Amino acid sequence: MYAHVESSAPRCGEIPHLWSKPTNQRKLAWQVKFLRRPYSRDGRQHPLSSRAPDIRLDPTGVEMPMNATTSEPAQPDAAQPDAAQGAMAHALQIALRGPRTLNPQTGAVVVSADGRTLAEGWHRGAGTPHAEVDALSKLSPGEAEGATMVVTLEPCNHFGRTGPCALALIEAGISRVVYGAADPGIESGSGAERLREAGVQVERWAVDEAEALIADWLLVQRTGRPRVTVKWAQSLDGRTAAADGTSQWITGDAAREHVHQQRAAHDAIAVGTGTVIADDPRLTARIEGASQPRPVVFGTRSVPADARIREHPHEFQQVSGDLTASLELLASQGVQSVYVEGGPTLASAFLREGLVDDIHVYIAPTLLGGDRLATGDVGVTTIGQQLRLAVSKTQQLGDDILLIAHPAADAAAKKEDA
Ligand SMILES: NC(=O)C1=CN([C@@H]2O[C@H](COP(=O)(O)OP(=O)(O)OC[C@H]3O[C@@H](n4cnc5c(N)ncnc54)[C@H](OP(=O)(O)O)[C@@H]3O)[C@@H](O)[C@H]2O)C=CC1
Ligand SMILES: Nc1c(N[C@@H]2O[C@H](COP(=O)(O)O)[C@@H](O)[C@H]2O)[nH]c(=O)[nH]c1=O
């Protein structure tokens, strides 16, 4: 589970009336296979590949079924196993068949009143039918009447490139909708409300995996830029290169293998021109069958004609100028996450400008001395300005240690106040 996905809703274990029932526990013990990006950003197998989704009923009451007469959250009936639970696990799985671009990956499954799977659908990218409509399109007229639509994301309620899914569901005669993540969009959101107004029973299930699936997309909606992970490999004395500028290699095989997993888990990989010139990196994820991040070079200097980055499976993109504007440009092109593997100049610029979500530092038990420090000007001139970090993970990788940290919440708040 991503460390950044937070919810005020209780975990499933905190709903004893639901979890005390063995049938429900069994039903919720799914294994969801990860289809496209098998690695999560903390370097383990992606959460969807290795564990059952946690399903919690939202206790806010906001998503209560329209016809509910009590303020208790809806509960599956133990005597009548709810096929929607298995359908949610499947919807999460098929959502991953869609691309990670401008739109969120979404999966949908239509379940009949007697628990049969009638159809499934997923979103194939901007301009194509949404998952619910894709699923409905596989049914004959009238077949969806009285059925349940299980979908990983709240059905949309706006006319974008396609019509509102909420309307399509109402017109198809769907009588119950179960969804995972809420749609935060001002225009696209409120589909649940519209469905409820039309008499459809609507349930929001707080499913961690549904939120995790689109966590980067949600961050893009909130900030206008992709998630940024800054990574570097350093000696124990905090250097990222020897005095002459050579740096390959500081860390060992296990750590570098981990880095390749990280590359595969991000949409783009970025370095500055300084690194291109000094290291001539390939910037590929060297794992068989891995998704390859798009290479991006920050800076104005030319990339040498024989640079290895030119052999990358994706053509590299060069950007320069304002970092925020460059990130927004990448977001507008569908990049939801960027792995910054540049040198100290670029890493420091991202840190200084408060554009970093995750910091991955690989620390090797070696000493390099000299002045090639991991960071330069991060905007700190006095101790009161230090960039405090919260550590979310440490991991031994061979002889090296990976430390994952994030700007501490209070540090971010201080920056906003300033
Ligand atoms: N151990 C490790 O993890 C790593 C070590 N290294 C080592 O680091 C050294 C290279 O460091 P460095 O030159 O800092 O490399 P960088 O990758 O940080 O490149 C620096 C360049 O980035 C460009 N740039 C773009 N936007 C900005 C911005 N907003 N602020 C500042 N610079 C920007 C500038 O290019 P321009 O001047 O063209 O405009 C700048 O000169 C080498 O010795 C290499 O081996 C490099 C990567 C990782
Ligand atoms: N020196 C160093 C790293 N350096 C990073 O790896 C890049 C080389 O990538 P590639 O050519 O694709 O293998 C290099 O330009 C720099 O960004 N990484 C690490 O994990 N450990 C190390 O010790």
Coordinates of C-alpha atoms and ligand atoms in Angstrom, one line a residue:
M1 CA 0.0 0.0 0.0
Y2 CA 1.4 3.4 -0.8
A3 CA 2.4 5.4 2.2
H4 CA 0.7 8.5 0.8
V5 CA -2.7 7.1 0.6
E6 CA -4.5 8.2 3.7
S7 CA -8.1 8.1 4.6
S8 CA -10.0 9.0 7.7
A9 CA -12.2 6.1 7.2
P10 CA -11.7 3.2 9.6
R11 CA -9.9 0.1 8.3
C12 CA -11.9 -3.0 7.7
G13 CA -10.8 -4.5 11.0
E14 CA -12.5 -1.6 12.7
I15 CA -15.9 -2.7 11.5
P16 CA -16.4 -5.7 13.6
H17 CA -19.9 -6.5 12.6
L18 CA -18.7 -6.9 9.0
W19 CA -15.4 -8.6 9.7
S20 CA -16.5 -11.0 12.4
K21 CA -18.4 -13.0 9.8
P22 CA -16.2 -15.8 8.4
T23 CA -18.0 -15.7 5.0
N24 CA -17.1 -12.0 4.6
Q25 CA -13.5 -12.6 5.6
R26 CA -13.2 -15.4 3.1
K27 CA -14.9 -13.3 0.4
L28 CA -12.5 -10.5 1.0
A29 CA -9.4 -12.7 0.8
W30 CA -8.6 -12.0 -2.9
Q31 CA -5.3 -12.0 -4.7
V32 CA -5.2 -9.4 -7.4
K33 CA -2.5 -9.9 -10.0
F34 CA -0.6 -6.9 -11.1
L35 CA -0.7 -6.6 -14.8
R36 CA 1.4 -3.7 -16.0
R37 CA 3.5 -2.1 -13.3
P38 CA 4.6 -4.9 -11.0
Y39 CA 6.7 -2.6 -8.7
S40 CA 5.6 -0.1 -6.2
R41 CA 7.5 3.0 -5.4
D42 CA 8.8 1.6 -2.1
G43 CA 10.5 -1.1 -4.2
R44 CA 8.4 -4.1 -3.3
Q45 CA 6.0 -5.9 -5.6
H46 CA 3.1 -3.6 -6.4
P47 CA 0.4 -3.7 -3.7
L48 CA -2.1 -5.0 -6.2
S49 CA 0.1 -8.0 -7.0
S50 CA 0.6 -9.4 -3.6
R51 CA -2.3 -8.8 -1.2
A52 CA -6.0 -8.7 -0.9
P53 CA -7.7 -5.4 -1.3
D54 CA -9.0 -3.9 2.0
I55 CA -12.6 -3.0 1.6
R56 CA -14.1 -0.7 4.2
L57 CA -17.5 0.8 4.2
D58 CA -17.4 4.5 4.2
P59 CA -18.8 5.6 7.6
T60 CA -19.5 9.2 6.6
G61 CA -23.0 8.4 5.5
V62 CA -22.5 10.5 2.4
E63 CA -22.5 7.5 0.2
M64 CA -25.4 5.7 1.9
P65 CA -27.8 3.8 -0.4
M66 CA -30.6 6.1 -1.4
N67 CA -33.3 3.9 0.2
A68 CA -31.4 3.3 3.4
T69 CA -33.6 4.0 6.4
T70 CA -30.8 3.9 9.1
S71 CA -27.6 5.8 9.4
E72 CA -25.6 2.5 9.5
P73 CA -23.4 1.8 6.5
A74 CA -24.7 -0.9 4.1
Q75 CA -23.5 -4.4 4.9
P76 CA -23.3 -7.4 2.6
D77 CA -25.7 -10.1 3.7
A78 CA -23.8 -13.1 5.1
A79 CA -26.5 -15.5 4.0
Q80 CA -26.4 -14.1 0.5
P81 CA -22.7 -13.7 -0.6
D82 CA -22.3 -10.4 -2.4
A83 CA -20.7 -10.9 -5.8
A84 CA -19.9 -7.2 -5.9
Q85 CA -16.9 -7.9 -3.6
G86 CA -15.2 -10.4 -6.0
A87 CA -16.2 -8.0 -8.8
M88 CA -14.4 -5.1 -7.2
A89 CA -11.2 -7.2 -7.0
H90 CA -11.5 -8.1 -10.7
A91 CA -12.3 -4.5 -11.6
L92 CA -9.1 -3.4 -9.9
Q93 CA -7.2 -6.0 -11.9
I94 CA -8.6 -5.1 -15.3
A95 CA -8.2 -1.3 -14.7
L96 CA -4.4 -1.9 -15.0
R97 CA -4.9 -2.9 -18.7
G98 CA -5.5 0.7 -19.5
P99 CA -2.7 3.2 -20.0
R100 CA -1.4 5.6 -17.4
T101 CA -1.9 8.9 -19.3
L102 CA -4.2 11.9 -18.8
N103 CA -7.1 9.9 -17.5
P104 CA -7.2 7.6 -14.5
Q105 CA -7.0 3.8 -15.0
T106 CA -10.5 2.5 -14.3
G107 CA -12.1 -0.9 -14.3
A108 CA -15.8 -1.9 -14.2
V109 CA -17.7 -5.2 -13.8
V110 CA -21.5 -5.7 -14.3
V111 CA -23.0 -8.2 -12.0
S112 CA -26.5 -9.6 -12.4
A113 CA -29.0 -9.7 -9.5
D114 CA -28.3 -13.4 -9.0
G115 CA -24.5 -12.8 -8.8
R116 CA -23.3 -13.6 -12.3
T117 CA -20.7 -11.5 -14.1
L118 CA -22.4 -10.1 -17.2
A119 CA -19.6 -8.0 -18.6
E120 CA -16.4 -6.2 -17.8
G121 CA -14.8 -3.0 -19.1
W122 CA -11.8 -0.8 -18.7
H123 CA -10.7 2.6 -19.8
R124 CA -8.2 2.7 -22.7
G125 CA -7.2 6.4 -22.4
A126 CA -8.5 9.9 -23.1
G127 CA -11.2 10.1 -25.7
T128 CA -12.2 6.4 -25.5
P129 CA -15.3 5.1 -23.6
H130 CA -15.0 5.1 -19.8
A131 CA -14.9 1.7 -18.1
E132 CA -18.6 1.6 -17.2
V133 CA -19.6 2.4 -20.8
D134 CA -17.1 -0.1 -22.2
A135 CA -18.7 -2.8 -20.0
L136 CA -22.3 -1.8 -20.9
S137 CA -21.4 -1.8 -24.6
K138 CA -20.9 -5.6 -24.4
L139 CA -24.5 -6.2 -23.2
S140 CA -27.6 -6.5 -25.4
P141 CA -30.4 -3.9 -24.8
G142 CA -32.2 -4.5 -21.5
E143 CA -29.5 -7.0 -20.2
A144 CA -28.2 -4.5 -17.6
E145 CA -31.6 -3.8 -16.1
G146 CA -31.6 -4.5 -12.4
A147 CA -27.9 -5.3 -12.4
T148 CA -25.1 -3.9 -10.2
M149 CA -22.3 -1.9 -11.7
V150 CA -19.0 -2.3 -9.7
V151 CA -16.4 0.3 -10.7
T152 CA -13.1 1.3 -9.2
L153 CA -13.8 5.1 -9.6
E154 CA -17.0 7.0 -9.0
P155 CA -19.0 7.2 -12.3
C156 CA -18.5 10.6 -13.9
N157 CA -21.2 13.3 -14.3
H158 CA -20.0 15.5 -17.1
F159 CA -19.9 15.9 -20.8
G160 CA -16.2 15.6 -21.6
R161 CA -14.9 13.8 -24.7
T162 CA -17.6 11.2 -23.8
G163 CA -21.0 11.6 -22.2
P164 CA -21.7 11.2 -18.4
C165 CA -21.4 7.6 -17.2
A166 CA -24.0 8.3 -14.5
L167 CA -26.5 9.0 -17.3
A168 CA -25.5 5.9 -19.2
L169 CA -26.0 3.8 -16.1
I170 CA -29.4 5.3 -15.4
E171 CA -30.5 4.7 -19.0
A172 CA -29.2 1.1 -19.0
G173 CA -31.4 0.4 -16.0
I174 CA -28.6 -0.3 -13.5
S175 CA -30.2 -0.5 -10.1
R176 CA -27.1 -0.5 -7.9
V177 CA -23.7 1.0 -8.2
V178 CA -20.7 0.1 -6.0
Y179 CA -17.6 2.2 -6.4
G180 CA -14.1 2.6 -4.8
A181 CA -12.4 6.0 -5.2
A182 CA -14.4 9.2 -5.2
D183 CA -13.9 11.5 -8.3
P184 CA -12.5 14.8 -7.0
G185 CA -13.1 16.6 -10.3
I186 CA -15.4 19.7 -10.0
E187 CA -16.9 18.9 -13.4
S188 CA -16.6 15.1 -13.5
G189 CA -17.5 14.5 -9.8
S190 CA -21.0 14.2 -8.3
G191 CA -21.9 11.2 -10.4
A192 CA -23.0 9.3 -7.2
E193 CA -25.4 12.1 -6.3
R194 CA -26.9 12.1 -9.8
L195 CA -27.4 8.3 -9.7
R196 CA -29.0 8.5 -6.2
E197 CA -31.3 11.2 -7.4
A198 CA -32.4 8.8 -10.1
G199 CA -33.3 6.2 -7.5
V200 CA -30.2 4.1 -8.0
Q201 CA -28.7 2.4 -4.9
V202 CA -25.2 3.8 -4.6
E203 CA -22.5 2.5 -2.2
R204 CA -19.0 3.8 -1.9
W205 CA -16.7 1.2 -0.6
A206 CA -13.4 2.6 0.8
V207 CA -11.0 0.3 -1.0
D208 CA -7.4 1.2 -0.4
E209 CA -6.3 -0.3 -3.7
A210 CA -8.8 1.8 -5.7
E211 CA -7.2 4.9 -4.2
A212 CA -3.7 3.6 -4.6
L213 CA -4.4 2.7 -8.3
I214 CA -5.0 6.3 -9.1
A215 CA -2.9 8.0 -6.4
D216 CA -0.6 9.7 -8.9
W217 CA -3.5 10.9 -11.1
L218 CA -5.2 12.3 -8.0
L219 CA -1.9 14.2 -7.2
V220 CA -1.9 15.6 -10.7
Q221 CA -5.5 16.8 -10.3
R222 CA -4.6 18.4 -7.0
T223 CA -1.2 20.0 -7.9
G224 CA -1.2 20.2 -11.7
R225 CA 2.2 18.4 -11.8
P226 CA 3.3 14.8 -11.7
R227 CA 4.5 13.1 -8.5
V228 CA 8.3 13.7 -8.2
T229 CA 10.7 11.2 -6.7
V230 CA 14.3 12.5 -6.4
K231 CA 16.8 9.7 -6.1
W232 CA 20.6 9.6 -5.6
A233 CA 23.3 7.1 -4.6
Q234 CA 25.8 8.4 -2.1
S235 CA 28.8 7.4 -0.1
L236 CA 28.5 7.2 3.7
D237 CA 30.1 10.7 3.8
G238 CA 27.4 12.1 1.6
R239 CA 29.2 12.4 -1.8
T240 CA 27.6 11.4 -5.1
A241 CA 30.8 11.4 -7.1
A242 CA 34.6 11.2 -6.6
A243 CA 36.7 14.4 -6.9
D244 CA 37.2 13.9 -10.6
G245 CA 33.4 13.5 -11.2
T246 CA 33.3 9.7 -11.7
S247 CA 30.5 8.0 -9.9
Q248 CA 30.0 4.5 -11.4
W249 CA 29.5 2.8 -9.2
I250 CA 28.9 3.8 -5.6
T251 CA 26.2 1.3 -4.8
G252 CA 26.2 -2.4 -5.4
D253 CA 24.1 -4.8 -7.5
A254 CA 21.1 -5.2 -5.2
A255 CA 20.7 -1.5 -4.9
R256 CA 21.0 -0.9 -8.6
E257 CA 18.5 -3.7 -9.3
H258 CA 16.1 -1.9 -7.0
V259 CA 16.7 1.3 -9.0
H260 CA 15.6 -0.5 -12.1
Q261 CA 12.4 -1.5 -10.4
Q262 CA 11.9 2.1 -9.5
R263 CA 12.5 3.3 -13.1
A264 CA 9.8 0.8 -14.3
A265 CA 7.4 2.1 -11.7
H266 CA 7.6 5.7 -12.9
D267 CA 6.2 7.2 -16.1
A268 CA 9.3 9.4 -16.8
I269 CA 12.9 9.5 -15.8
A270 CA 14.8 12.8 -15.6
V271 CA 18.4 14.0 -15.5
G272 CA 20.1 17.3 -16.1
T273 CA 22.5 17.9 -18.9
G274 CA 25.4 17.7 -16.4
T275 CA 24.6 14.0 -15.9
V276 CA 24.1 13.3 -19.5
I277 CA 27.5 14.7 -20.3
A278 CA 29.4 13.2 -17.3
D279 CA 27.8 9.8 -17.1
D280 CA 26.3 9.2 -20.6
P281 CA 23.4 7.2 -18.9
R282 CA 21.1 4.8 -20.7
L283 CA 18.1 5.5 -18.3
T284 CA 16.3 2.3 -19.2
A285 CA 14.6 -0.1 -16.7
R286 CA 16.7 -3.2 -17.3
I287 CA 14.1 -5.8 -16.3
E288 CA 12.6 -8.1 -18.9
G289 CA 9.2 -6.9 -20.0
A290 CA 9.3 -3.8 -17.8
S291 CA 7.5 -0.7 -18.7
Q292 CA 10.1 1.9 -19.8
P293 CA 10.0 5.4 -18.4
R294 CA 10.1 8.3 -20.9
P295 CA 13.5 10.0 -20.6
V296 CA 13.5 13.7 -20.0
V297 CA 16.6 16.0 -20.0
F298 CA 16.5 19.2 -18.1
G299 CA 18.8 22.0 -19.2
T300 CA 19.9 24.1 -22.2
R301 CA 23.2 22.4 -23.2
S302 CA 23.0 20.0 -26.2
V303 CA 22.8 16.3 -25.8
P304 CA 25.8 14.8 -27.6
A305 CA 25.0 13.2 -30.9
D306 CA 26.4 9.9 -29.7
A307 CA 24.7 9.9 -26.3
R308 CA 23.3 6.6 -25.1
I309 CA 20.1 8.2 -24.2
R310 CA 19.4 8.4 -27.9
E311 CA 19.2 4.6 -28.0
H312 CA 16.4 4.6 -25.3
P313 CA 13.2 2.9 -26.6
H314 CA 11.4 6.2 -26.1
E315 CA 12.7 9.4 -27.7
F316 CA 14.1 11.8 -25.1
Q317 CA 12.5 15.1 -24.5
Q318 CA 14.5 18.2 -23.5
V319 CA 13.0 20.9 -21.3
S320 CA 14.5 24.0 -19.8
G321 CA 13.5 27.0 -17.8
D322 CA 11.1 27.1 -14.9
L323 CA 10.8 23.6 -13.2
T324 CA 7.2 24.0 -12.3
A325 CA 6.3 24.9 -15.8
S326 CA 8.3 21.9 -17.2
L327 CA 6.5 19.6 -14.8
E328 CA 3.1 21.0 -15.8
L329 CA 4.0 20.4 -19.4
L330 CA 4.8 16.8 -18.6
A331 CA 1.5 16.4 -16.8
S332 CA -0.3 17.8 -19.7
Q333 CA 1.3 15.1 -21.8
G334 CA 0.0 12.4 -19.5
V335 CA 3.1 11.9 -17.3
Q336 CA 1.8 11.2 -13.7
S337 CA 5.2 10.4 -12.1
V338 CA 8.8 11.4 -12.6
Y339 CA 11.9 9.7 -11.2
V340 CA 14.7 12.4 -11.0
E341 CA 18.1 10.7 -11.3
G342 CA 20.0 13.9 -12.0
G343 CA 23.1 15.1 -10.3
P344 CA 23.3 17.5 -7.3
T345 CA 22.4 20.6 -9.3
L346 CA 19.1 19.3 -10.5
A347 CA 18.2 17.4 -7.4
S348 CA 18.9 20.6 -5.3
A349 CA 16.8 22.7 -7.6
F350 CA 13.8 20.4 -7.2
L351 CA 14.2 20.4 -3.4
R352 CA 14.8 24.2 -3.2
E353 CA 11.5 24.8 -5.1
G354 CA 9.5 22.4 -2.9
L355 CA 8.6 20.1 -5.9
V356 CA 9.6 16.8 -4.3
D357 CA 7.2 14.2 -3.0
D358 CA 9.6 11.4 -2.3
I359 CA 13.3 11.2 -1.7
H360 CA 15.1 7.9 -2.3
V361 CA 18.7 7.8 -1.0
Y362 CA 20.9 4.8 -1.5
I363 CA 23.8 4.9 1.0
A364 CA 26.9 2.8 0.3
P365 CA 29.4 2.0 3.0
T366 CA 32.2 3.8 1.3
L367 CA 34.0 7.1 1.7
L368 CA 34.7 9.5 -1.2
G369 CA 35.7 12.7 0.5
G370 CA 36.1 15.8 -1.7
D371 CA 33.4 18.4 -2.5
R372 CA 31.0 16.5 -4.7
L373 CA 28.2 16.6 -2.2
A374 CA 24.8 15.0 -2.8
T375 CA 23.1 18.3 -2.6
G376 CA 24.1 21.9 -3.1
D377 CA 21.9 24.9 -2.6
V378 CA 18.6 23.6 -1.2
G379 CA 17.6 27.1 0.0
V380 CA 18.9 26.6 3.5
T381 CA 21.2 29.3 4.9
T382 CA 20.4 29.0 8.6
I383 CA 19.4 26.1 10.8
G384 CA 15.8 27.4 11.2
Q385 CA 15.3 26.8 7.4
Q386 CA 16.4 23.2 7.4
L387 CA 14.2 20.9 5.2
R388 CA 12.9 18.4 7.8
L389 CA 12.0 15.1 6.4
A390 CA 9.9 12.2 7.6
V391 CA 11.4 8.8 7.0
S392 CA 8.9 6.2 5.8
K393 CA 11.2 3.3 5.2
T394 CA 14.8 2.0 5.4
Q395 CA 15.9 -1.2 3.7
Q396 CA 19.1 -3.1 3.5
L397 CA 20.0 -3.9 -0.1
G398 CA 23.2 -6.0 -0.1
D399 CA 25.8 -3.9 1.6
D400 CA 23.8 -0.7 0.9
I401 CA 20.9 1.0 2.7
L402 CA 17.9 2.6 1.0
L403 CA 16.3 5.4 2.9
I404 CA 12.9 6.7 1.7
A405 CA 11.9 10.1 3.1
H406 CA 9.3 12.8 2.4
P407 CA 9.1 16.4 3.2
A408 CA 7.7 16.6 6.7
A409 CA 4.1 17.9 6.9
D410 CA 5.2 20.8 9.2
A411 CA 8.0 21.7 6.8
A412 CA 5.4 22.0 3.9
A413 CA 3.1 24.0 6.1
K414 CA 5.9 26.4 7.1
K415 CA 6.7 26.9 3.4
E416 CA 3.0 27.8 2.7
D417 CA 2.9 30.3 5.5
A418 CA 6.1 32.0 4.3
Ligands
LIG1 N1 25.5 9.3 -7.5 C1 24.5 9.7 -8.1 O1 23.3 9.3 -7.7 C2 24.6 10.6 -9.3 C3 25.8 11.2 -9.5 N2 25.9 12.0 -10.6 C4 27.1 12.7 -10.8 O2 26.9 14.1 -10.7 C5 27.7 14.9 -11.5 C6 26.9 15.7 -12.4 O3 26.2 16.7 -11.6 P1 25.4 17.9 -12.2 O4 26.2 18.7 -13.2 O5 24.9 18.6 -11.0 O6 24.2 17.1 -13.0 P2 22.7 17.5 -13.2 O7 22.1 16.3 -13.7 O8 22.1 18.0 -12.0 O9 22.7 18.6 -14.3 C7 22.9 20.0 -14.1 C8 22.2 20.8 -15.1 O10 20.8 20.7 -15.1 C9 20.3 21.7 -15.8 N3 19.1 22.3 -15.2 C10 17.9 22.3 -15.7 N4 17.0 23.0 -14.9 C11 17.7 23.4 -13.9 C12 17.4 24.2 -12.7 N5 16.2 24.6 -12.5 N6 18.4 24.4 -11.8 C13 19.6 24.0 -12.1 N7 20.0 23.3 -13.1 C14 19.1 23.0 -14.0 C15 21.4 22.7 -16.1 O11 21.8 22.5 -17.4 P3 22.2 23.6 -18.5 O12 23.5 24.2 -17.8 O13 22.5 22.8 -19.7 O14 21.1 24.6 -18.6 C16 22.5 22.2 -15.1 O15 23.7 22.6 -15.5 C17 28.6 13.8 -12.3 O16 29.8 13.7 -11.6 C18 27.8 12.6 -12.1 O17 28.6 11.4 -12.1 C19 24.8 12.3 -11.4 C20 23.6 11.7 -11.2 C21 23.4 10.8 -10.1
LIG2 N1 26.4 6.3 -9.6 C1 25.3 5.6 -9.3 C2 24.1 6.0 -9.9 N2 24.0 6.9 -10.9 C3 22.9 7.1 -11.7 O1 22.7 6.1 -12.7 C4 22.8 6.7 -14.0 C5 23.4 5.7 -15.0 O2 22.3 5.0 -15.5 P1 22.4 3.8 -16.6 O3 23.4 4.3 -17.6 O4 21.0 3.6 -17.1 O5 22.9 2.6 -15.8 C6 23.7 7.8 -13.8 O6 23.7 8.8 -14.8 C7 23.1 8.4 -12.5 O7 21.9 9.1 -12.7 N3 23.0 5.3 -9.5 C8 23.0 4.3 -8.6 O8 22.0 3.7 -8.3 N4 24.2 4.0 -8.0 C9 25.3 4.6 -8.3 O9 26.4 4.3 -7.7

